[in-house]
């Protein structure tokens, strides 16, 4: 049986519509709390959030849910997703919660859950929680109702941890760095960590007002950080998303360095030091063929998974890899974190810049991407990919690209769109293939 509410990255949707209501948040708290009531100890949940207006509502609803089944709650306030994962382990909590819709606009919100080990929940746990959402969940007796408290040093704990991902002799003195926090969860911690390591920091996207998260800033809207890097004469720019688990880098000339280039850099550098595990890097089917060819040139493999950082992480853990991620900027470095961490990944890139003595434009462009085109086709319902005409067009495209490129077509895990991606050495052919498939899908979805 498939999951009804949990997608590729927790539960997500438009606030006060569909599933993302205070009522649902409280119920998820009750269900997740009940799921992780194990043993006779006093149980604890850690809750963080990003800067969305709806975070207050959902946070309070989840506090009510968890405390009503007997769990104590530790509130972190606005903190990155990886900080929640880290502090879930450090505080010996039974479950962690991040209230965020990541890179989505402020009207959306979501709930991500972590187990006591700091890793995202397994499919089995998510299915068990979903099953409880349709049931009457037993409440704690009056003496066993949980308590809630905020901790004041959460930011400092996380900053200390991310700085610890670098060798003690690495400092960022002399670097001028633009840090774009997307008006999101890292607006305090990311600039502070980088400044404490000695850099001159120019900040953008650090004035959240509840409604401006990811609004023309951050890793999905790069014009602001690119313009600021060039205008300020910075050495490099760092762009995070709303919950700070993604990283996109901008070189000193304003050129974009995506997750594929970052994985190529970190993977090859760790391999050169004998510190890369698994013999390669784990990425998704969306990563560019150029990354695969670059790694192969260094004797390394690229293992591909389905889209979603949870799939990357699952393969990393099962195969013993320590570097993985997505082209979109999710960077998972298991030597330092249990989930994607944009700030930790940024520090590894900055350390490489310092140690190389090169300019960012020289260091960070390890390969020329193969022409790749991704388009989205929105649909109202049904299953357009099952349409016979769509399947015929896809089969023709696969035959056309055979041996010279790749085709990836998939429904989004977070919104009602079909994503159509093709890549190959001939850019015109790639465009023709994608447009033909998009047209067929749009006709079937009409």
CSV table of C-alpha atoms in Angstrom, one decimal:
chain,number,residue,atom,x,y,z
A,1,UNK,CA,0.0,0.0,0.0
A,2,UNK,CA,1.4,3.4,-1.0
A,3,UNK,CA,1.7,6.4,1.2
A,4,UNK,CA,-1.2,8.9,1.1
A,5,UNK,CA,0.4,11.9,2.8
A,6,UNK,CA,4.1,11.5,2.9
A,7,UNK,CA,5.9,12.4,-0.3
A,8,UNK,CA,9.6,12.3,-1.2
A,9,UNK,CA,10.4,14.8,1.6
A,10,UNK,CA,7.8,14.5,4.3
A,11,UNK,CA,4.3,15.9,4.2
A,12,UNK,CA,3.9,19.2,2.3
A,13,UNK,CA,1.2,21.4,0.9
A,14,UNK,CA,-0.5,24.8,0.9
A,15,UNK,CA,-1.2,26.0,4.4
A,16,UNK,CA,-4.8,25.9,5.6
A,17,UNK,CA,-5.7,23.9,2.5
A,18,UNK,CA,-5.7,20.1,2.0
A,19,UNK,CA,-3.4,18.3,4.5
A,20,UNK,CA,-1.4,21.2,5.8
A,21,UNK,CA,-3.7,22.4,8.6
A,22,UNK,CA,-3.3,22.9,12.3
A,23,UNK,CA,-5.6,19.9,12.8
A,24,UNK,CA,-3.4,17.7,10.7
A,25,UNK,CA,-0.2,18.9,12.4
A,26,UNK,CA,-1.6,18.1,15.8
A,27,UNK,CA,-2.6,14.6,14.6
A,28,UNK,CA,0.8,14.0,13.1
A,29,UNK,CA,2.3,15.0,16.4
A,30,UNK,CA,0.1,12.5,18.3
A,31,UNK,CA,0.8,9.7,15.8
A,32,UNK,CA,4.5,10.3,15.6
A,33,UNK,CA,4.7,10.7,19.4
A,34,UNK,CA,2.8,7.4,19.9
A,35,UNK,CA,5.0,5.6,17.3
A,36,UNK,CA,8.2,6.6,19.2
A,37,UNK,CA,7.0,6.0,22.8
A,38,UNK,CA,9.4,3.2,23.4
A,39,UNK,CA,10.6,2.1,26.8
A,40,UNK,CA,10.1,3.6,30.3
A,41,UNK,CA,12.2,6.7,30.0
A,42,UNK,CA,10.8,10.3,29.7
A,43,UNK,CA,10.2,10.8,26.0
A,44,UNK,CA,11.4,13.9,24.1
A,45,UNK,CA,10.8,15.5,20.7
A,46,UNK,CA,12.9,18.3,19.1
A,47,UNK,CA,11.0,20.7,16.9
A,48,UNK,CA,12.6,23.3,14.5
A,49,UNK,CA,11.1,25.4,11.8
A,50,UNK,CA,11.9,27.8,9.1
A,51,UNK,CA,10.7,31.4,8.9
A,52,UNK,CA,7.3,31.0,7.3
A,53,UNK,CA,4.3,32.8,8.8
A,54,UNK,CA,2.5,29.6,9.2
A,55,UNK,CA,5.3,28.1,11.3
A,56,UNK,CA,3.9,29.6,14.4
A,57,UNK,CA,0.5,27.9,13.9
A,58,UNK,CA,1.9,24.5,12.9
A,59,UNK,CA,4.5,24.6,15.7
A,60,UNK,CA,1.9,25.2,18.4
A,61,UNK,CA,-0.3,22.5,16.9
A,62,UNK,CA,2.5,19.9,17.0
A,63,UNK,CA,3.4,20.9,20.5
A,64,UNK,CA,-0.2,20.1,21.5
A,65,UNK,CA,-0.1,16.8,19.6
A,66,UNK,CA,3.1,15.6,21.1
A,67,UNK,CA,2.4,16.7,24.7
A,68,UNK,CA,-1.1,15.2,24.6
A,69,UNK,CA,0.4,11.7,24.1
A,70,UNK,CA,3.0,12.2,26.8
A,71,UNK,CA,6.1,13.5,25.0
A,72,UNK,CA,8.2,16.5,26.2
A,73,UNK,CA,9.0,19.0,23.6
A,74,UNK,CA,12.2,21.0,23.0
A,75,UNK,CA,11.6,24.0,20.7
A,76,UNK,CA,14.6,25.3,18.6
A,77,UNK,CA,12.9,28.1,16.8
A,78,UNK,CA,14.1,29.0,13.3
A,79,UNK,CA,16.9,26.5,12.5
A,80,UNK,CA,18.1,24.6,9.4
A,81,UNK,CA,16.8,21.1,8.8
A,82,UNK,CA,20.3,19.6,9.4
A,83,UNK,CA,20.4,21.3,12.8
A,84,UNK,CA,17.2,19.5,13.8
A,85,UNK,CA,18.7,16.2,12.8
A,86,UNK,CA,21.9,17.0,14.7
A,87,UNK,CA,20.2,18.1,17.9
A,88,UNK,CA,17.7,15.2,17.8
A,89,UNK,CA,20.8,13.0,18.4
A,90,UNK,CA,22.7,15.3,20.7
A,91,UNK,CA,19.7,15.8,23.0
A,92,UNK,CA,18.9,12.0,23.0
A,93,UNK,CA,15.5,12.8,21.6
A,94,UNK,CA,13.2,10.0,20.4
A,95,UNK,CA,12.0,11.9,17.3
A,96,UNK,CA,12.8,15.2,15.5
A,97,UNK,CA,10.5,17.5,13.5
A,98,UNK,CA,11.3,20.2,11.0
A,99,UNK,CA,8.4,22.4,9.9
A,100,UNK,CA,9.4,23.6,6.5
A,101,UNK,CA,8.4,23.5,2.8
A,102,UNK,CA,12.1,23.9,1.8
A,103,UNK,CA,12.4,25.9,-1.4
A,104,UNK,CA,8.6,26.4,-1.9
A,105,UNK,CA,7.0,29.8,-1.5
A,106,UNK,CA,5.8,31.0,1.9
A,107,UNK,CA,2.2,29.9,1.3
A,108,UNK,CA,3.3,26.3,1.5
A,109,UNK,CA,4.6,24.4,4.5
A,110,UNK,CA,5.5,20.9,5.5
A,111,UNK,CA,6.5,18.5,8.2
A,112,UNK,CA,9.7,16.4,8.0
A,113,UNK,CA,10.4,13.7,10.7
A,114,UNK,CA,13.6,12.3,12.0
A,115,UNK,CA,14.3,9.2,14.0
A,116,UNK,CA,16.4,9.2,17.2
A,117,UNK,CA,19.5,8.5,15.0
A,118,UNK,CA,19.0,11.8,13.2
A,119,UNK,CA,18.1,10.1,9.9
A,120,UNK,CA,14.8,10.7,8.1
A,121,UNK,CA,12.2,8.1,8.9
A,122,UNK,CA,11.9,4.8,7.1
A,123,UNK,CA,9.0,3.9,4.8
A,124,UNK,CA,7.8,1.6,7.5
A,125,UNK,CA,7.7,4.3,10.1
A,126,UNK,CA,5.9,6.7,7.7
A,127,UNK,CA,3.3,4.1,6.8
A,128,UNK,CA,2.7,3.3,10.5
A,129,UNK,CA,2.2,7.0,11.3
A,130,UNK,CA,-0.1,7.4,8.3
A,131,UNK,CA,-2.2,4.5,9.5
A,132,UNK,CA,-2.7,6.1,12.9
A,133,UNK,CA,-3.9,9.4,11.3
A,134,UNK,CA,-7.2,7.7,10.6
A,135,UNK,CA,-7.6,6.3,14.1
A,136,UNK,CA,-8.4,7.6,17.6
A,137,UNK,CA,-5.1,7.8,19.3
A,138,UNK,CA,-5.0,7.1,23.0
A,139,UNK,CA,-4.1,10.2,25.0
A,140,UNK,CA,-1.8,10.4,28.0
A,141,UNK,CA,-3.4,10.6,31.5
A,142,UNK,CA,-3.3,14.0,33.1
A,143,UNK,CA,-0.2,13.3,35.2
A,144,UNK,CA,1.7,12.1,32.1
A,145,UNK,CA,1.0,15.0,29.8
A,146,UNK,CA,4.3,16.4,28.3
A,147,UNK,CA,6.0,19.7,28.9
A,148,UNK,CA,7.4,22.2,26.4
A,149,UNK,CA,10.5,24.4,26.6
A,150,UNK,CA,12.7,26.4,24.3
A,151,UNK,CA,16.5,26.1,24.4
A,152,UNK,CA,18.5,29.3,24.0
A,153,UNK,CA,21.8,27.8,22.8
A,154,UNK,CA,20.6,25.8,19.8
A,155,UNK,CA,22.2,28.2,17.3
A,156,UNK,CA,25.5,28.1,19.1
A,157,UNK,CA,25.5,24.3,19.2
A,158,UNK,CA,24.9,24.0,15.5
A,159,UNK,CA,27.5,26.7,14.6
A,160,UNK,CA,30.0,24.8,16.7
A,161,UNK,CA,29.2,21.5,14.9
A,162,UNK,CA,29.5,22.9,11.4
A,163,UNK,CA,32.7,24.6,12.1
A,164,UNK,CA,34.0,21.3,13.5
A,165,UNK,CA,33.6,19.8,10.0
A,166,UNK,CA,36.8,21.6,9.0
A,167,UNK,CA,40.4,20.9,10.1
A,168,UNK,CA,41.5,23.3,12.9
A,169,UNK,CA,44.2,24.8,10.7
A,170,UNK,CA,41.7,25.9,8.0
A,171,UNK,CA,40.6,29.5,8.2
A,172,UNK,CA,38.8,31.7,5.8
A,173,UNK,CA,40.8,34.9,6.4
A,174,UNK,CA,41.2,37.1,3.3
A,175,UNK,CA,38.1,35.7,1.6
A,176,UNK,CA,35.1,38.0,0.8
A,177,UNK,CA,32.0,35.8,0.7
A,178,UNK,CA,28.4,36.6,-0.2
A,179,UNK,CA,26.0,34.5,1.8
A,180,UNK,CA,22.3,34.3,0.6
A,181,UNK,CA,20.1,32.6,3.2
A,182,UNK,CA,16.9,32.9,1.2
A,183,UNK,CA,15.3,34.8,4.2
A,184,UNK,CA,15.0,31.3,5.6
A,185,UNK,CA,16.1,29.1,8.5
A,186,UNK,CA,19.9,29.7,8.3
A,187,UNK,CA,19.6,33.5,8.3
A,188,UNK,CA,21.5,33.7,11.6
A,189,UNK,CA,23.7,30.6,11.7
A,190,UNK,CA,25.3,30.4,8.3
A,191,UNK,CA,26.7,33.9,8.2
A,192,UNK,CA,27.8,33.6,11.8
A,193,UNK,CA,29.7,30.3,11.2
A,194,UNK,CA,31.5,31.7,8.1
A,195,UNK,CA,32.4,35.0,9.8
A,196,UNK,CA,33.7,33.1,12.9
A,197,UNK,CA,36.1,31.3,10.6
A,198,UNK,CA,37.7,34.6,9.5
A,199,UNK,CA,35.9,35.6,6.3
A,200,UNK,CA,34.5,39.0,5.4
A,201,UNK,CA,30.8,38.2,5.0
A,202,UNK,CA,28.3,40.1,2.8
A,203,UNK,CA,24.8,39.0,3.6
A,204,UNK,CA,21.6,38.9,1.5
A,205,UNK,CA,18.3,37.2,2.2
A,206,UNK,CA,18.7,37.6,6.0
A,207,UNK,CA,15.7,39.7,6.8
A,208,UNK,CA,12.8,37.2,7.1
A,209,UNK,CA,9.3,38.7,7.6
A,210,UNK,CA,7.2,35.5,7.4
A,211,UNK,CA,6.3,36.0,3.8
A,212,UNK,CA,9.6,36.6,1.9
A,213,UNK,CA,11.3,33.2,2.3
A,214,UNK,CA,12.7,32.1,-1.1
A,215,UNK,CA,11.2,35.2,-2.6
A,216,UNK,CA,13.6,36.2,-5.4
A,217,UNK,CA,16.6,35.0,-3.4
A,218,UNK,CA,18.3,31.8,-2.3
A,219,UNK,CA,19.4,28.7,-4.2
A,220,UNK,CA,16.3,28.7,-6.5
A,221,UNK,CA,16.5,32.4,-7.5
A,222,UNK,CA,20.1,33.3,-8.1
A,223,UNK,CA,20.0,36.7,-9.7
A,224,UNK,CA,20.4,38.5,-6.3
A,225,UNK,CA,23.4,36.6,-5.1
A,226,UNK,CA,25.1,36.7,-8.6
A,227,UNK,CA,24.6,40.4,-8.8
A,228,UNK,CA,25.9,40.9,-5.3
A,229,UNK,CA,29.0,38.8,-5.8
A,230,UNK,CA,30.0,40.8,-8.9
A,231,UNK,CA,29.1,44.2,-7.6
A,232,UNK,CA,30.9,43.7,-4.3
A,233,UNK,CA,34.0,42.1,-5.8
A,234,UNK,CA,33.5,39.0,-3.7
A,235,UNK,CA,35.6,35.9,-4.1
A,236,UNK,CA,32.6,33.5,-4.0
A,237,UNK,CA,28.9,33.4,-3.3
A,238,UNK,CA,26.9,30.8,-1.2
A,239,UNK,CA,23.2,30.4,-1.8
A,240,UNK,CA,21.1,28.3,0.5
A,241,UNK,CA,17.4,27.4,0.3
A,242,UNK,CA,14.6,28.0,2.9
A,243,UNK,CA,15.6,25.2,5.2
A,244,UNK,CA,19.3,25.3,4.3
A,245,UNK,CA,19.7,21.7,3.2
A,246,UNK,CA,20.6,22.9,-0.4
A,247,UNK,CA,23.7,24.7,-1.6
A,248,UNK,CA,24.4,26.5,-4.9
A,249,UNK,CA,27.7,28.3,-5.4
A,250,UNK,CA,28.5,31.4,-7.4
A,251,UNK,CA,32.1,32.0,-8.6
A,252,UNK,CA,33.7,35.4,-8.6
A,253,UNK,CA,32.6,36.1,-12.2
A,254,UNK,CA,28.9,35.4,-11.3
A,255,UNK,CA,28.8,31.9,-12.9
A,256,UNK,CA,26.6,29.3,-11.3
A,257,UNK,CA,28.2,26.2,-9.8
A,258,UNK,CA,25.4,23.6,-9.2
A,259,UNK,CA,25.3,20.4,-7.2
A,260,UNK,CA,26.9,18.3,-9.9
A,261,UNK,CA,30.0,20.4,-10.0
A,262,UNK,CA,30.1,20.5,-6.2
A,263,UNK,CA,29.9,16.7,-6.0
A,264,UNK,CA,32.7,16.4,-8.6
A,265,UNK,CA,34.9,18.7,-6.5
A,266,UNK,CA,34.3,17.1,-3.2
A,267,UNK,CA,34.3,13.5,-4.6
A,268,UNK,CA,37.6,13.9,-6.5
A,269,UNK,CA,39.3,15.8,-3.6
A,270,UNK,CA,38.4,13.2,-1.0
A,271,UNK,CA,39.5,10.4,-3.4
A,272,UNK,CA,42.9,12.1,-3.8
A,273,UNK,CA,43.3,12.1,0.0
A,274,UNK,CA,42.1,8.5,0.3
A,275,UNK,CA,39.0,9.5,2.2
A,276,UNK,CA,36.3,8.8,-0.3
A,277,UNK,CA,34.3,5.7,0.6
A,278,UNK,CA,32.3,3.5,-1.8
A,279,UNK,CA,34.5,4.1,-4.8
A,280,UNK,CA,32.4,7.0,-6.1
A,281,UNK,CA,29.5,9.3,-5.6
A,282,UNK,CA,25.7,8.8,-5.3
A,283,UNK,CA,23.4,11.1,-7.2
A,284,UNK,CA,20.0,10.9,-8.9
A,285,UNK,CA,18.9,10.3,-12.4
A,286,UNK,CA,18.8,14.0,-12.9
A,287,UNK,CA,22.5,14.6,-12.5
A,288,UNK,CA,24.3,15.5,-15.7
A,289,UNK,CA,26.1,13.0,-17.9
A,290,UNK,CA,29.1,15.3,-17.7
A,291,UNK,CA,29.4,14.5,-14.0
A,292,UNK,CA,29.4,10.8,-14.7
A,293,UNK,CA,32.2,11.2,-17.4
A,294,UNK,CA,34.2,13.5,-15.0
A,295,UNK,CA,34.2,10.9,-12.2
A,296,UNK,CA,35.0,8.1,-14.6
A,297,UNK,CA,38.1,10.0,-15.7
A,298,UNK,CA,39.3,9.8,-12.1
A,299,UNK,CA,38.5,6.1,-11.8
A,300,UNK,CA,35.3,6.8,-9.8
A,301,UNK,CA,31.7,5.7,-10.3
A,302,UNK,CA,28.4,7.6,-10.3
A,303,UNK,CA,25.6,5.6,-8.8
A,304,UNK,CA,22.2,6.9,-9.7
A,305,UNK,CA,19.0,6.7,-7.7
A,306,UNK,CA,15.4,7.9,-8.0
A,307,UNK,CA,14.9,11.7,-7.4
A,308,UNK,CA,14.9,12.7,-3.8
A,309,UNK,CA,17.6,13.1,-1.2
A,310,UNK,CA,16.1,10.2,0.8
A,311,UNK,CA,16.8,7.8,-2.0
A,312,UNK,CA,20.4,9.1,-2.3
A,313,UNK,CA,20.9,8.7,1.4
A,314,UNK,CA,19.5,5.1,1.4
A,315,UNK,CA,21.9,4.1,-1.3
A,316,UNK,CA,24.8,5.8,0.5
A,317,UNK,CA,24.1,4.0,3.7
A,318,UNK,CA,23.6,0.6,2.0
A,319,UNK,CA,26.7,1.0,-0.2
A,320,UNK,CA,29.1,2.6,2.3
A,321,UNK,CA,29.4,5.9,0.4
A,322,UNK,CA,30.2,9.2,2.1
A,323,UNK,CA,29.5,11.7,-0.7
A,324,UNK,CA,26.1,12.1,-2.4
A,325,UNK,CA,23.6,14.7,-3.5
A,326,UNK,CA,21.5,16.2,-6.2
A,327,UNK,CA,22.0,18.6,-9.0
A,328,UNK,CA,19.6,20.9,-7.3
A,329,UNK,CA,22.1,21.4,-4.5
A,330,UNK,CA,21.2,18.8,-1.8
A,331,UNK,CA,24.7,17.8,-0.5
A,332,UNK,CA,24.9,14.8,1.8
A,333,UNK,CA,28.3,14.4,3.5
A,334,UNK,CA,27.9,11.5,5.9
A,335,UNK,CA,31.2,12.1,7.6
A,336,UNK,CA,29.6,15.3,9.0
A,337,UNK,CA,25.8,15.1,8.9
A,338,UNK,CA,22.9,12.6,8.6
A,339,UNK,CA,21.0,14.7,6.1
A,340,UNK,CA,21.7,17.3,3.4
A,341,UNK,CA,23.5,20.3,4.9
A,342,UNK,CA,24.1,23.4,2.8
A,343,UNK,CA,26.3,25.1,5.3
A,344,UNK,CA,28.6,22.1,5.9
A,345,UNK,CA,28.9,21.6,2.2
A,346,UNK,CA,29.7,25.3,1.7
A,347,UNK,CA,32.5,25.1,4.3
A,348,UNK,CA,34.0,22.1,2.4
A,349,UNK,CA,34.0,24.1,-0.8
A,350,UNK,CA,35.5,27.2,0.9
A,351,UNK,CA,38.2,25.0,2.5
A,352,UNK,CA,39.1,23.6,-0.9
A,353,UNK,CA,39.3,27.2,-2.2
A,354,UNK,CA,41.7,28.2,0.5
A,355,UNK,CA,43.9,25.1,0.2
A,356,UNK,CA,44.1,25.3,-3.6
A,357,UNK,CA,45.1,29.0,-3.8
A,358,UNK,CA,43.0,29.2,-7.0
A,359,UNK,CA,40.1,31.5,-7.9
A,360,UNK,CA,36.6,30.0,-7.6
A,361,UNK,CA,36.2,30.1,-11.4
A,362,UNK,CA,39.4,28.0,-11.8
A,363,UNK,CA,38.6,25.5,-9.0
A,364,UNK,CA,34.9,24.9,-9.3
A,365,UNK,CA,34.2,24.1,-13.0
A,366,UNK,CA,35.5,20.6,-13.3
A,367,UNK,CA,33.6,19.6,-16.4
A,368,UNK,CA,31.5,21.0,-19.2
A,369,UNK,CA,27.9,19.8,-18.7
A,370,UNK,CA,26.3,17.9,-21.5
A,371,UNK,CA,23.3,19.9,-23.0
A,372,UNK,CA,20.4,19.1,-20.7
A,373,UNK,CA,16.8,20.5,-20.7
A,374,UNK,CA,14.2,20.0,-18.1
A,375,UNK,CA,10.6,21.1,-18.6
A,376,UNK,CA,7.5,20.7,-16.3
A,377,UNK,CA,4.0,20.0,-17.5
A,378,UNK,CA,1.3,20.7,-15.0
A,379,UNK,CA,-1.8,18.4,-14.9
A,380,UNK,CA,-5.1,18.5,-13.0
A,381,UNK,CA,-5.5,14.8,-12.4
A,382,UNK,CA,-5.4,11.4,-13.9
A,383,UNK,CA,-2.3,9.6,-15.2
A,384,UNK,CA,-1.1,11.3,-18.4
A,385,UNK,CA,2.1,9.1,-18.5
A,386,UNK,CA,-0.2,6.0,-19.0
A,387,UNK,CA,-1.7,7.5,-22.2
A,388,UNK,CA,-0.8,5.3,-25.2
A,389,UNK,CA,0.2,8.3,-27.4
A,390,UNK,CA,2.5,9.6,-24.6
A,391,UNK,CA,4.1,6.2,-24.3
A,392,UNK,CA,4.7,6.1,-28.1
A,393,UNK,CA,6.4,9.5,-28.2
A,394,UNK,CA,8.6,8.5,-25.2
A,395,UNK,CA,9.6,5.3,-27.0
A,396,UNK,CA,10.5,7.2,-30.1
A,397,UNK,CA,12.6,9.6,-28.1
A,398,UNK,CA,14.4,6.8,-26.3
A,399,UNK,CA,15.3,5.3,-29.7
A,400,UNK,CA,16.5,8.7,-31.0
A,401,UNK,CA,18.8,9.3,-28.0
A,402,UNK,CA,20.0,5.7,-27.7
A,403,UNK,CA,23.8,5.6,-27.0
A,404,UNK,CA,24.1,9.4,-27.2
A,405,UNK,CA,22.1,10.7,-24.3
A,406,UNK,CA,19.5,10.1,-21.6
A,407,UNK,CA,15.8,10.6,-21.0
A,408,UNK,CA,14.2,10.9,-17.6
A,409,UNK,CA,10.4,11.4,-17.2
A,410,UNK,CA,8.8,11.4,-13.8
A,411,UNK,CA,5.9,12.8,-11.8
A,412,UNK,CA,7.0,15.3,-9.1
A,413,UNK,CA,6.8,14.0,-5.6
A,414,UNK,CA,5.7,17.4,-4.2
A,415,UNK,CA,3.4,19.0,-6.8
A,416,UNK,CA,1.1,17.9,-9.7
A,417,UNK,CA,3.6,18.2,-12.6
A,418,UNK,CA,5.3,15.8,-14.9
A,419,UNK,CA,9.0,16.5,-15.2
A,420,UNK,CA,10.5,15.8,-18.6
A,421,UNK,CA,14.3,15.8,-18.9
A,422,UNK,CA,16.6,14.9,-21.7
A,423,UNK,CA,20.3,15.3,-22.3
A,424,UNK,CA,22.8,14.6,-25.0
A,425,UNK,CA,25.7,16.0,-27.0
A,426,UNK,CA,23.3,17.6,-29.6
A,427,UNK,CA,21.4,20.5,-27.9
A,428,UNK,CA,19.0,20.9,-30.8
A,429,UNK,CA,18.1,17.2,-30.6
A,430,UNK,CA,17.5,17.4,-26.9
A,431,UNK,CA,15.2,20.4,-27.3
A,432,UNK,CA,13.2,18.6,-30.0
A,433,UNK,CA,12.8,15.5,-27.9
A,434,UNK,CA,11.7,17.3,-24.8
A,435,UNK,CA,9.2,19.5,-26.6
A,436,UNK,CA,7.6,16.5,-28.3
A,437,UNK,CA,7.1,14.7,-25.1
A,438,UNK,CA,5.8,17.8,-23.3
A,439,UNK,CA,3.3,18.4,-26.0
A,440,UNK,CA,2.0,14.8,-25.8
A,441,UNK,CA,1.8,14.9,-22.0
A,442,UNK,CA,-0.1,18.3,-22.2
A,443,UNK,CA,-2.6,16.9,-24.7
A,444,UNK,CA,-3.2,13.8,-22.6
A,445,UNK,CA,-3.6,15.9,-19.5
A,446,UNK,CA,-6.1,18.4,-21.1
